[in-house]
Coordinates of C-alpha atoms in Angstrom, one line a residue:
M1 CA -5.2 0.6 10.9
A2 CA -8.8 1.9 11.0
D3 CA -9.4 5.5 11.9
E4 CA -9.5 5.5 15.7
K5 CA -11.7 8.6 15.7
Q6 CA -14.6 6.6 14.3
R7 CA -16.1 4.4 17.0
K8 CA -17.2 0.9 15.9
T9 CA -20.9 0.0 16.4
L10 CA -21.9 -2.9 18.5
E11 CA -22.9 -4.8 15.4
E12 CA -19.4 -4.3 13.9
R13 CA -17.8 -5.4 17.2
H14 CA -19.9 -8.5 17.5
G15 CA -19.1 -9.4 13.8
M16 CA -15.5 -10.3 14.8
S17 CA -14.0 -13.4 13.2
D18 CA -12.9 -16.2 15.5
L19 CA -9.3 -15.1 15.2
E20 CA -10.1 -11.5 16.0
R21 CA -12.1 -12.6 19.0
L22 CA -9.1 -14.7 20.2
R23 CA -6.7 -11.7 19.7
H24 CA -9.1 -9.3 21.5
S25 CA -9.2 -11.7 24.4
C26 CA -5.4 -11.9 24.4
A27 CA -5.3 -8.1 24.6
H28 CA -7.1 -8.5 27.9
V29 CA -4.6 -11.1 29.0
L30 CA -1.8 -8.6 28.3
A31 CA -3.7 -5.8 30.2
T32 CA -4.2 -8.2 33.1
A33 CA -0.5 -8.9 33.3
I34 CA 0.5 -5.2 33.0
A35 CA -2.0 -4.3 35.7
R36 CA -0.5 -6.9 38.1
L37 CA 3.0 -5.7 37.4
W38 CA 2.3 -2.0 37.4
P39 CA -1.0 -1.3 39.3
D40 CA -0.8 2.4 38.4
A41 CA -1.3 1.6 34.7
Q42 CA -4.1 3.5 33.0
F43 CA -5.6 1.7 29.9
A44 CA -7.3 3.2 26.9
A45 CA -8.3 0.8 24.0
G46 CA -7.2 -2.7 23.2
P47 CA -8.6 -3.9 19.9
P48 CA -7.6 -6.7 17.5
V49 CA -5.9 -5.4 14.4
E50 CA -4.5 -6.9 11.2
G51 CA -1.8 -9.4 12.3
G52 CA -2.5 -9.2 16.0
F53 CA -3.7 -6.8 18.7
Y54 CA -2.5 -3.9 20.8
Y55 CA -3.4 -2.2 24.1
D56 CA -2.7 1.5 24.7
V57 CA -1.5 2.3 28.2
D58 CA -0.4 5.3 30.2
L59 CA 2.3 4.3 32.6
K60 CA 5.2 6.1 34.4
H61 CA 7.4 3.1 33.7
R62 CA 8.7 3.3 30.1
I63 CA 8.0 -0.1 28.7
S64 CA 10.8 -1.5 26.4
T65 CA 11.3 -4.8 24.6
E66 CA 13.5 -5.7 27.5
D67 CA 10.3 -5.9 29.6
F68 CA 8.6 -8.3 27.2
E69 CA 10.0 -11.4 28.9
K70 CA 8.7 -10.3 32.3
I71 CA 5.3 -9.4 30.8
E72 CA 5.0 -12.6 28.8
A73 CA 5.8 -14.6 32.0
E74 CA 3.0 -12.9 33.8
M75 CA 0.7 -13.5 30.8
K76 CA 1.6 -17.2 31.1
K77 CA 0.3 -17.2 34.7
V78 CA -3.0 -15.5 33.5
V79 CA -3.4 -18.1 30.8
K80 CA -2.7 -21.0 33.2
E81 CA -5.3 -19.8 35.6
N82 CA -7.8 -20.5 32.8
S83 CA -10.2 -17.8 34.1
R84 CA -13.6 -17.5 32.4
F85 CA -14.3 -14.3 30.4
E86 CA -17.5 -13.3 32.2
R87 CA -19.8 -10.6 30.7
L88 CA -21.8 -8.4 33.0
V89 CA -24.4 -5.9 31.8
V90 CA -24.4 -2.8 34.0
S91 CA -26.1 0.5 34.1
R92 CA -24.3 3.7 33.0
D93 CA -24.2 4.9 36.6
E94 CA -22.8 1.5 37.9
A95 CA -20.1 1.6 35.2
M96 CA -19.2 5.2 36.0
E97 CA -19.0 4.4 39.7
M98 CA -16.5 1.6 38.9
A99 CA -14.5 3.9 36.7
K100 CA -14.4 6.6 39.4
K101 CA -13.1 4.0 41.9
G102 CA -10.3 3.1 39.4
R103 CA -11.7 -0.4 39.2
L104 CA -12.0 -0.6 35.4
A105 CA -9.0 -1.9 33.5
A106 CA -7.5 -2.8 36.8
V107 CA -7.2 -5.7 39.3
A108 CA -8.6 -3.8 42.3
D109 CA -10.1 -0.5 43.4
R110 CA -7.5 2.3 43.3
E111 CA -7.2 5.8 44.7
V112 CA -7.3 7.3 41.3
E113 CA -10.1 6.9 38.7
S114 CA -9.7 5.0 35.5
V115 CA -9.4 8.2 33.5
F116 CA -9.7 6.8 30.0
K117 CA -12.5 4.5 30.8
V118 CA -14.5 7.5 32.2
D119 CA -13.9 9.3 28.9
L120 CA -14.8 6.2 26.8
L121 CA -18.0 5.7 28.9
N122 CA -19.1 9.2 27.9
D123 CA -18.6 8.2 24.2
I124 CA -21.1 5.4 24.5
P125 CA -24.5 6.4 23.0
E126 CA -27.3 6.7 25.5
D127 CA -29.3 3.8 24.0
E128 CA -26.3 1.4 23.8
E129 CA -26.0 -1.5 26.3
I130 CA -22.9 -1.2 28.6
S131 CA -21.0 -4.3 29.6
I132 CA -18.0 -5.2 31.8
Y133 CA -15.8 -8.2 31.1
K134 CA -14.1 -10.0 34.0
N135 CA -11.3 -12.5 33.8
G136 CA -10.1 -13.4 37.3
D137 CA -9.4 -10.2 39.2
F138 CA -9.2 -8.0 36.1
W139 CA -12.3 -6.0 35.1
D140 CA -12.6 -3.9 32.0
L141 CA -15.2 -1.8 30.2
C142 CA -15.7 -3.8 27.0
A143 CA -18.3 -4.6 24.4
G144 CA -16.7 -7.9 23.6
P145 CA -16.8 -10.4 22.3
H146 CA -14.3 -12.8 23.8
V147 CA -13.4 -16.5 23.8
G148 CA -14.5 -18.7 26.7
R149 CA -11.4 -18.6 28.9
T150 CA -8.0 -17.1 29.2
G151 CA -6.6 -20.7 28.7
N152 CA -7.5 -20.3 25.0
C153 CA -4.8 -17.7 24.6
K154 CA -1.8 -19.9 24.8
A155 CA 0.0 -19.1 21.5
Y156 CA 0.9 -15.4 21.9
K157 CA 4.0 -13.2 21.4
L158 CA 4.6 -9.5 22.2
M159 CA 6.0 -7.9 19.1
S160 CA 6.8 -4.2 19.7
V161 CA 6.0 -1.0 21.6
A162 CA 5.4 2.4 20.1
S163 CA 3.8 5.8 20.9
A164 CA 0.3 6.6 19.9
F165 CA -2.0 9.6 20.7
Y166 CA -5.2 8.8 22.6
K167 CA -8.0 8.3 20.1
G168 CA -5.5 9.0 17.3
D169 CA -5.7 12.8 18.0
K170 CA -2.4 14.6 18.1
N171 CA -3.9 17.1 20.6
N172 CA -4.4 14.2 23.1
K173 CA -2.0 12.6 25.4
S174 CA 0.7 10.3 24.0
L175 CA 0.4 6.7 25.2
Q176 CA 2.5 3.6 25.0
R177 CA 1.1 1.1 22.5
I178 CA 2.1 -2.5 23.1
Y179 CA 1.6 -4.7 20.0
G180 CA 1.3 -8.5 20.2
T181 CA -0.1 -11.4 18.2
C182 CA -2.0 -14.5 19.0
F183 CA -3.0 -17.7 17.1
P184 CA -5.1 -20.7 17.9
N185 CA -1.9 -22.9 18.3
K186 CA 1.9 -22.7 18.5
T187 CA 2.3 -24.1 15.0
L188 CA 0.4 -21.2 13.4
L189 CA 2.2 -18.7 15.7
N190 CA 5.6 -20.1 14.7
E191 CA 4.6 -20.0 11.0
H192 CA 3.6 -16.4 11.4
L193 CA 6.8 -15.4 13.1
E194 CA 8.8 -17.2 10.4
R195 CA 6.9 -15.1 7.8
L196 CA 7.7 -11.9 9.7
E197 CA 11.4 -12.9 9.8
E198 CA 11.4 -13.6 6.1
A199 CA 9.7 -10.3 5.5
K200 CA 12.4 -8.5 7.4
K201 CA 15.0 -10.1 5.1
R202 CA 13.0 -9.0 2.1
D203 CA 12.3 -5.5 3.4
H204 CA 12.5 -3.3 0.3
R205 CA 13.9 -0.4 2.3
R206 CA 16.9 -2.4 3.4
L207 CA 17.4 -4.1 0.0
G208 CA 16.9 -0.9 -1.9
K209 CA 19.7 0.7 0.1
E210 CA 22.0 -2.4 -0.3
M211 CA 21.3 -2.6 -4.0
G212 CA 21.5 1.2 -4.7
L213 CA 18.0 1.4 -6.2
F214 CA 16.6 4.5 -4.5
T215 CA 17.1 6.9 -1.7
F216 CA 15.4 9.5 0.4
D217 CA 17.0 12.7 1.5
E218 CA 15.6 15.1 4.2
S219 CA 16.8 18.1 2.3
V220 CA 14.5 17.0 -0.6
G221 CA 11.6 16.1 1.7
Q222 CA 10.0 13.1 3.4
G223 CA 8.2 10.7 1.1
L224 CA 9.8 12.1 -2.0
P225 CA 11.9 9.2 -3.5
L226 CA 15.0 9.7 -5.5
W227 CA 15.5 6.9 -8.1
K228 CA 19.1 6.0 -8.5
P229 CA 20.5 4.6 -11.8
K230 CA 19.9 0.9 -10.9
G231 CA 16.4 1.6 -9.7
G232 CA 15.8 3.8 -12.8
L233 CA 16.6 0.8 -15.0
I234 CA 14.0 -1.3 -13.2
R235 CA 11.4 1.5 -13.6
R236 CA 12.3 1.9 -17.3
E237 CA 11.8 -1.8 -17.9
L238 CA 8.4 -1.8 -16.3
Q239 CA 7.4 1.2 -18.3
D240 CA 8.6 -0.3 -21.5
F241 CA 6.8 -3.5 -20.7
I242 CA 3.4 -1.8 -20.1
T243 CA 3.9 0.6 -23.1
A244 CA 4.3 -2.3 -25.5
E245 CA 1.0 -3.8 -24.2
L246 CA -0.7 -0.4 -24.5
D247 CA 0.5 0.0 -28.1
K248 CA -1.1 -3.4 -28.9
Q249 CA -4.4 -2.2 -27.5
G250 CA -4.5 1.2 -29.3
Y251 CA -3.7 3.6 -26.5
Y252 CA -2.2 7.0 -27.1
Q253 CA 0.5 8.3 -24.7
V254 CA 0.1 11.8 -23.5
F255 CA 2.0 14.2 -21.2
T256 CA 0.5 16.6 -18.8
P257 CA 1.9 19.2 -16.3
H258 CA 2.5 18.5 -12.6
I259 CA 0.2 21.3 -11.5
G260 CA -3.2 22.7 -12.5
K261 CA -5.5 25.5 -11.5
L262 CA -7.7 25.1 -8.5
D263 CA -10.8 25.5 -10.6
L264 CA -9.9 22.4 -12.5
Y265 CA -10.0 20.4 -9.3
R266 CA -13.1 22.2 -8.0
T267 CA -14.8 20.9 -11.1
S268 CA -13.5 17.4 -10.6
G269 CA -14.4 17.4 -6.9
H270 CA -10.9 16.8 -5.6
F271 CA -10.8 20.3 -4.1
P272 CA -11.7 21.2 -1.4
Y273 CA -13.4 17.9 -0.4
Y274 CA -10.1 16.0 -0.2
E275 CA -8.0 19.0 0.8
E276 CA -6.4 17.2 3.9
S277 CA -4.8 14.5 1.6
Q278 CA -3.4 17.0 -0.9
F279 CA -0.5 19.5 -0.8
P280 CA -1.6 23.0 0.1
P281 CA -2.7 25.1 -2.8
M282 CA -0.5 27.9 -4.2
A283 CA -1.5 31.4 -5.0
E284 CA -0.6 33.3 -8.1
R285 CA 2.4 35.6 -7.7
D286 CA 0.3 38.7 -8.1
A287 CA -2.1 37.6 -5.4
W288 CA 0.8 36.8 -3.0
E289 CA 2.3 40.3 -3.6
G290 CA -1.0 42.0 -3.2
L291 CA -1.8 40.2 0.1
A292 CA 1.7 41.0 1.3
D293 CA 1.2 44.7 0.6
E294 CA -2.1 44.5 2.5
K295 CA -0.3 42.7 5.4
A296 CA -3.0 40.0 5.2
D297 CA -2.5 36.8 7.3
C298 CA -2.4 33.2 6.1
G299 CA -6.0 32.6 7.0
T300 CA -7.1 35.3 4.5
L301 CA -5.0 33.7 1.8
L302 CA -6.3 30.1 2.5
N303 CA -9.9 31.3 2.7
G304 CA -9.5 33.2 -0.6
L305 CA -8.1 30.1 -2.3
R306 CA -11.0 27.9 -1.0
T307 CA -13.7 30.3 -2.1
G308 CA -12.1 31.1 -5.5
D309 CA -11.7 34.8 -4.7
I310 CA -7.9 34.2 -5.1
E311 CA -6.6 32.4 -8.1
G312 CA -4.5 29.4 -7.3
F313 CA -2.8 26.2 -8.4
M314 CA -2.2 22.8 -6.9
L315 CA 0.2 20.0 -7.4
K316 CA -2.0 17.5 -9.2
P317 CA -3.4 14.7 -6.9
M318 CA -4.8 12.9 -10.0
N319 CA -4.1 12.7 -13.7
C320 CA -7.8 12.3 -14.8
P321 CA -8.8 16.1 -14.9
H322 CA -5.9 16.7 -17.3
H323 CA -6.8 13.8 -19.5
I324 CA -10.4 15.0 -19.6
K325 CA -9.2 18.4 -20.9
I326 CA -7.2 16.6 -23.6
F327 CA -10.4 14.7 -24.7
A328 CA -12.5 17.9 -24.5
S329 CA -10.0 19.9 -26.7
E330 CA -11.4 18.2 -29.8
H331 CA -14.8 17.4 -31.3
H332 CA -15.6 13.6 -31.2
S333 CA -18.0 11.5 -33.2
Y334 CA -19.1 8.1 -32.0
R335 CA -16.9 6.7 -34.8
D336 CA -13.8 8.2 -32.9
L337 CA -14.6 6.3 -29.7
P338 CA -13.2 4.7 -27.7
V339 CA -10.4 7.2 -27.1
R340 CA -7.7 5.7 -24.9
L341 CA -5.2 8.1 -23.3
A342 CA -2.3 6.8 -21.2
E343 CA 0.4 8.6 -19.2
F344 CA 3.1 7.7 -16.7
G345 CA 1.9 10.7 -14.6
T346 CA 3.4 11.8 -11.3
V347 CA 0.9 12.8 -8.7
Y348 CA 1.2 14.2 -5.2
R349 CA -0.6 13.4 -1.9
W350 CA 0.0 14.7 1.5
E351 CA 0.5 11.6 3.6
Q352 CA 1.1 12.0 7.3
S353 CA 4.7 11.6 8.2
G354 CA 4.0 8.7 10.5
E355 CA 2.3 6.8 7.6
L356 CA 5.2 7.1 5.2
G357 CA 7.1 3.8 4.5
G358 CA 9.8 3.4 1.9
L359 CA 8.4 3.2 -1.6
T360 CA 5.0 1.7 -0.6
R361 CA 3.7 4.9 1.0
V362 CA 5.1 8.1 -0.5
R363 CA 4.0 11.7 -1.2
S364 CA 5.1 11.7 -4.8
F365 CA 4.4 8.7 -7.0
T366 CA 4.0 7.9 -10.7
Q367 CA 0.9 6.0 -11.9
D368 CA 0.8 3.9 -15.1
D369 CA -2.5 5.8 -15.6
A370 CA -4.9 5.7 -18.4
H371 CA -8.4 7.0 -19.1
L372 CA -10.7 5.6 -21.7
F373 CA -13.7 7.5 -23.1
C374 CA -16.3 5.3 -24.7
T375 CA -20.0 4.9 -25.6
P376 CA -22.2 2.9 -23.2
D377 CA -22.4 0.1 -25.7
Q378 CA -18.6 -0.2 -25.8
L379 CA -18.2 -0.2 -22.0
A380 CA -18.3 -4.0 -21.4
E381 CA -15.7 -4.7 -24.0
E382 CA -13.4 -1.9 -22.8
I383 CA -13.6 -3.1 -19.2
Q384 CA -12.7 -6.6 -20.3
G385 CA -9.7 -5.2 -22.2
C386 CA -8.5 -3.4 -19.0
L387 CA -8.9 -6.5 -16.9
G388 CA -7.0 -8.5 -19.5
L389 CA -4.2 -6.0 -19.3
V390 CA -4.0 -6.4 -15.5
K391 CA -4.0 -10.2 -15.9
T392 CA -1.1 -10.0 -18.4
V393 CA 1.0 -7.8 -16.1
L394 CA 0.5 -10.1 -13.1
G395 CA 0.9 -13.2 -15.1
T396 CA 4.2 -12.0 -16.6
L397 CA 5.6 -11.4 -13.1
G398 CA 4.4 -14.7 -11.7
M399 CA 1.8 -13.1 -9.5
E400 CA -1.2 -15.3 -10.3
D401 CA -2.4 -15.8 -6.7
Y402 CA -4.8 -12.9 -6.4
T403 CA -8.4 -12.1 -5.6
V404 CA -10.7 -9.5 -7.1
R405 CA -12.3 -6.9 -4.9
L406 CA -15.4 -5.0 -6.2
S407 CA -15.6 -1.7 -4.3
L408 CA -19.1 -0.3 -4.3
R409 CA -20.7 2.8 -2.8
D410 CA -22.5 3.0 0.5
P411 CA -26.0 4.2 -0.4
D412 CA -26.2 5.9 3.1
S413 CA -23.1 7.9 2.7
D414 CA -22.9 11.4 1.3
K415 CA -19.3 11.3 0.1
Y416 CA -20.2 10.1 -3.4
V417 CA -21.0 12.4 -6.3
G418 CA -23.4 11.7 -9.2
S419 CA -26.9 10.2 -9.5
A420 CA -27.9 6.8 -8.0
E421 CA -29.0 5.7 -11.6
N422 CA -25.4 6.2 -12.9
W423 CA -23.9 4.5 -9.9
D424 CA -26.2 1.5 -10.4
K425 CA -25.2 1.2 -14.1
A426 CA -21.5 1.5 -13.3
E427 CA -21.7 -1.1 -10.6
E428 CA -23.6 -3.6 -12.8
A429 CA -21.1 -3.1 -15.6
L430 CA -18.2 -4.1 -13.3
R431 CA -20.1 -7.1 -11.9
E432 CA -20.7 -8.4 -15.4
A433 CA -17.1 -7.9 -16.4
V434 CA -15.8 -9.8 -13.4
K435 CA -18.0 -12.7 -14.3
T436 CA -16.2 -13.1 -17.6
M437 CA -12.9 -13.6 -15.7
G438 CA -14.2 -16.7 -14.0
V439 CA -13.0 -15.6 -10.6
E440 CA -15.0 -15.0 -7.5
A441 CA -15.2 -11.3 -6.5
I442 CA -15.5 -10.0 -3.0
E443 CA -18.0 -7.1 -2.9
Q444 CA -17.1 -4.3 -0.4
P445 CA -19.8 -1.6 0.0
G446 CA -18.4 1.8 1.0
E447 CA -15.0 1.3 -0.5
A448 CA -15.7 2.9 -3.9
A449 CA -13.9 6.1 -5.1
F450 CA -16.0 9.2 -4.6
Y451 CA -16.7 9.4 -8.4
G452 CA -17.3 5.7 -9.2
P453 CA -17.1 2.0 -8.3
K454 CA -13.9 0.0 -9.0
I455 CA -12.3 -3.4 -9.4
D456 CA -9.1 -3.9 -7.4
F457 CA -6.7 -6.8 -7.7
V458 CA -5.4 -8.0 -4.4
V459 CA -2.2 -10.0 -4.9
K460 CA -0.7 -12.5 -2.5
D461 CA 3.1 -12.4 -2.6
V462 CA 5.5 -15.4 -2.0
I463 CA 5.3 -15.1 1.8
G464 CA 1.5 -14.8 1.9
R465 CA 1.0 -11.0 2.3
D466 CA -1.8 -9.2 0.5
W467 CA -1.1 -6.2 -1.7
Q468 CA -3.7 -4.1 -3.5
L469 CA -2.3 -3.4 -7.0
G470 CA -4.1 -3.0 -10.3
T471 CA -7.4 -1.1 -10.4
V472 CA -10.2 -0.5 -13.0
Q473 CA -12.9 2.1 -12.3
V474 CA -16.0 3.0 -14.2
D475 CA -17.1 6.7 -14.0
Y476 CA -20.3 8.3 -15.2
N477 CA -19.8 11.3 -13.0
L478 CA -16.7 13.2 -14.2
P479 CA -18.0 13.3 -17.8
E480 CA -21.1 14.9 -16.4
R481 CA -19.1 17.4 -14.2
F482 CA -16.9 18.4 -17.1
D483 CA -19.8 18.4 -19.6
L484 CA -18.1 15.9 -22.0
T485 CA -19.9 15.0 -25.2
Y486 CA -19.6 13.2 -28.5
T487 CA -21.9 13.2 -31.5
G488 CA -23.9 10.0 -31.8
S489 CA -25.2 8.2 -35.0
D490 CA -28.4 10.2 -34.5
N491 CA -26.4 13.4 -34.9
Q492 CA -27.3 14.3 -31.3
Q493 CA -24.9 15.0 -28.4
H494 CA -24.3 12.2 -25.9
R495 CA -22.3 11.7 -22.8
P496 CA -19.3 9.4 -22.9
V497 CA -18.5 6.9 -20.2
M498 CA -15.1 7.1 -18.6
I499 CA -12.9 4.3 -17.4
H500 CA -9.9 4.8 -15.1
R501 CA -7.3 2.1 -15.0
A502 CA -3.8 1.5 -13.7
P503 CA -2.4 -2.1 -13.9
F504 CA 0.7 -1.3 -11.6
G505 CA -1.2 1.4 -9.6
S506 CA 1.9 3.2 -8.5
L507 CA 5.4 2.5 -10.0
E508 CA 6.9 3.3 -6.6
R509 CA 4.6 0.9 -4.6
F510 CA 4.8 -1.8 -7.3
T511 CA 8.6 -1.7 -7.4
G512 CA 8.7 -1.9 -3.6
L513 CA 6.5 -5.0 -3.8
L514 CA 8.7 -6.5 -6.5
I515 CA 11.8 -6.0 -4.5
E516 CA 10.2 -7.9 -1.6
H517 CA 8.5 -10.5 -3.8
F518 CA 11.8 -11.5 -5.5
A519 CA 14.0 -10.7 -2.5
G520 CA 16.0 -8.5 -4.8
K521 CA 16.7 -11.4 -7.1
F522 CA 14.9 -9.9 -10.1
P523 CA 14.3 -12.0 -13.2
T524 CA 16.9 -11.3 -15.8
W525 CA 14.8 -9.0 -17.9
L526 CA 14.2 -6.7 -14.9
A527 CA 17.7 -7.0 -13.3
P528 CA 19.6 -3.7 -13.3
E529 CA 22.8 -5.7 -14.1
Q530 CA 22.1 -8.8 -16.1
V531 CA 25.7 -10.2 -16.6
R532 CA 29.0 -9.7 -14.9
V533 CA 32.1 -10.7 -16.7
L534 CA 34.8 -12.1 -14.4
P535 CA 38.4 -12.6 -15.7
I536 CA 40.4 -14.9 -13.5
S537 CA 43.2 -12.4 -13.4
Q538 CA 43.9 -8.9 -14.6
Q539 CA 46.0 -10.1 -17.5
F540 CA 42.7 -11.2 -19.2
N541 CA 41.0 -7.9 -18.7
E542 CA 41.5 -6.8 -22.3
G543 CA 39.9 -9.9 -23.7
A544 CA 37.1 -9.7 -21.1
Q545 CA 36.4 -6.1 -22.2
K546 CA 35.8 -7.3 -25.8
V547 CA 33.2 -9.8 -24.4
V548 CA 31.6 -7.0 -22.4
D549 CA 31.4 -4.9 -25.6
Q550 CA 29.8 -7.7 -27.6
L551 CA 27.2 -8.3 -25.0
A552 CA 26.4 -4.6 -24.8
E553 CA 25.9 -4.4 -28.5
H554 CA 23.2 -7.0 -28.2
G555 CA 21.4 -4.9 -25.6
V556 CA 22.6 -6.8 -22.5
R557 CA 23.2 -4.8 -19.3
V558 CA 26.7 -6.0 -18.4
K559 CA 29.7 -5.0 -16.3
L560 CA 33.3 -6.0 -16.0
D561 CA 34.9 -6.9 -12.7
G562 CA 38.6 -6.3 -13.6
G563 CA 39.8 -6.0 -10.1
S564 CA 42.7 -7.9 -8.5
D565 CA 40.5 -10.1 -6.3
K566 CA 40.6 -13.9 -6.7
I567 CA 37.9 -15.4 -8.8
G568 CA 36.1 -16.9 -5.8
A569 CA 35.7 -13.5 -4.2
K570 CA 34.5 -12.0 -7.5
I571 CA 31.8 -14.7 -7.7
R572 CA 30.7 -14.2 -4.1
L573 CA 30.4 -10.4 -4.7
A574 CA 28.4 -10.9 -7.9
R575 CA 26.0 -13.2 -6.0
L576 CA 25.7 -10.6 -3.1
D577 CA 24.9 -8.1 -5.8
R578 CA 22.2 -10.5 -7.1
V579 CA 23.5 -10.5 -10.7
P580 CA 21.7 -13.3 -12.6
Y581 CA 24.7 -14.4 -14.8
M582 CA 28.4 -14.5 -14.2
L583 CA 30.8 -15.3 -17.1
V584 CA 34.2 -16.6 -16.0
L585 CA 37.1 -16.0 -18.4
G586 CA 40.6 -17.4 -18.5
A587 CA 43.1 -18.2 -21.2
R588 CA 41.3 -21.3 -22.5
E589 CA 37.9 -19.6 -22.7
L590 CA 39.4 -16.6 -24.6
D591 CA 41.3 -18.8 -27.0
E592 CA 38.3 -20.9 -27.8
K593 CA 35.9 -17.9 -27.8
K594 CA 33.8 -19.5 -25.1
V595 CA 32.6 -18.5 -21.6
S596 CA 32.2 -20.4 -18.4
V597 CA 28.7 -19.6 -17.3
R598 CA 27.5 -19.5 -13.7
H599 CA 24.0 -18.5 -12.5
R600 CA 23.0 -16.7 -9.4
D601 CA 20.8 -19.6 -8.2
R602 CA 21.7 -22.5 -10.5
D603 CA 25.4 -22.4 -9.9
D604 CA 27.8 -23.7 -12.7
L605 CA 26.0 -24.1 -16.0
G606 CA 29.1 -25.2 -17.9
T607 CA 31.0 -23.8 -20.9
M608 CA 29.4 -22.5 -24.1
T609 CA 30.3 -20.3 -27.0
L610 CA 29.7 -16.6 -26.5
D611 CA 27.3 -16.6 -29.4
D612 CA 25.2 -19.4 -27.8
F613 CA 25.2 -17.5 -24.5
I614 CA 24.1 -14.3 -26.2
A615 CA 21.3 -16.1 -28.0
T616 CA 20.1 -17.8 -24.8
I617 CA 20.1 -14.7 -22.7
R618 CA 18.4 -12.6 -25.4
E619 CA 15.6 -15.1 -25.6
E620 CA 15.2 -15.0 -21.8
I621 CA 15.1 -11.2 -21.8
Q622 CA 12.8 -10.8 -24.7
G623 CA 10.5 -13.5 -23.4
R624 CA 10.5 -11.8 -20.0
S625 CA 11.1 -15.3 -18.5
L626 CA 10.9 -15.8 -14.7

């Protein structure tokens, strides 16, 4: 959701897509229904959002999902009336008079004013046109746009209700936020609802708990995941996969600490400019003790850390300053470049508690991070190598439905560091690299990192959701800020160009995506347990253990189910645990040194020798087959 504190311009509002316009209109249909059912309702904002719309309302009655049927029935009446959405341009005084009479976001005058509309009116710039939209007896302060009539909003569904602070400010009143969705027709609505239902089944938080992959514990802290053994196996496989690719491309793996001095991040620009998204800085012990002796307050400490009068440290929000210092620790000639440094580096961000969500939004995450230092002449080739690596990762995992997003700076913004000349060179280098991929790139001004433009890969999963994953960024600015140099062929000092790249992005987020993408049914090479051996009775456990040992010797992750359950129950349990292969063993199989093979999805695959099965599964694992 966009930051509610930043008011959209009229141009942005009028730039709504047809679907956004429909959903914005349906939000008014919802508000009309609520105003008829509960005339004391006070409405704030009701915009379209990704996947639907919402309207914020202040109401004595506590709306629950049990009220949805009644509200939807009233919405149906509003739709059937087929009232025209009529736009009226009014003066500020006229609009304020309506608000004072309680007429805005209401179906009639009221004894109390439309409190939020009064406040929103005061937010409208003096030179901006003020408009009222009417549909039937419901009038609302609104810039629009809308569809022609309420009858266009036939395919809708109320989805949920939550709490939200007015204007997104925790110091303001908490309102009830009613979410809904709307589509041009019932078919599209039903398809959307089916996707949402499928997404619930695939929710990585539920599957992660069922499969024992990861956990969160309040005594450790919100947003700080604990990887359990099975989840650790998946993470290790992903790291081994990308490490093998990095070795092919001449990367060097490095290791850096989890904290660094504040001066390091002052130089990089991360502190204090992005202080709100970082963990609070820590003072040195001597400084703590000195301030305690002086009975100084927290404000004195924080101000001292910000100004640099007090020495401090910070949990690292990025790996790049550390890699820069590794590069800077040695003299480099142009013959040494490019230098490619890679690390599975854990970083820390202070996400708001309401924004945390399983593995996809955490406060501690590990990036498959790398930083390349090259000459300007090497830049194009190095970018292409990075893009090729991202394509290899996505292709191996069957995620080939993606788009490329080119995030550029907004020339009118002051959040970016570095010269306009360097920004122009970096953006052009990325444009040229994208052309070699043969894919269309979507340019998005204003979405660049503060130090440089970037290419993001937006992947569509099996149920049609978009995920931003791999990223490649060109940076002329940090080498400047850290005064990095190399000796050129002219024996003069030159500034290297820096590339940031992370094919997975975050191992936590990427694993969360994979859990949902595969619905927990990982391909064999990624599965925490690849084979389960199932003797048909306990008398065959000894022979089954020998099969387990032989598979383990060949690097297969295998377990024995030597319990007393019947074979049918063992097979069902293995399937519930999403184990790719099950080997059923009885007297005949052990005598003939064969195994009866069943697959999680392909059922009975027949009988084969154990050697043949080992050869088959090893080929599948080593080839990272899907």
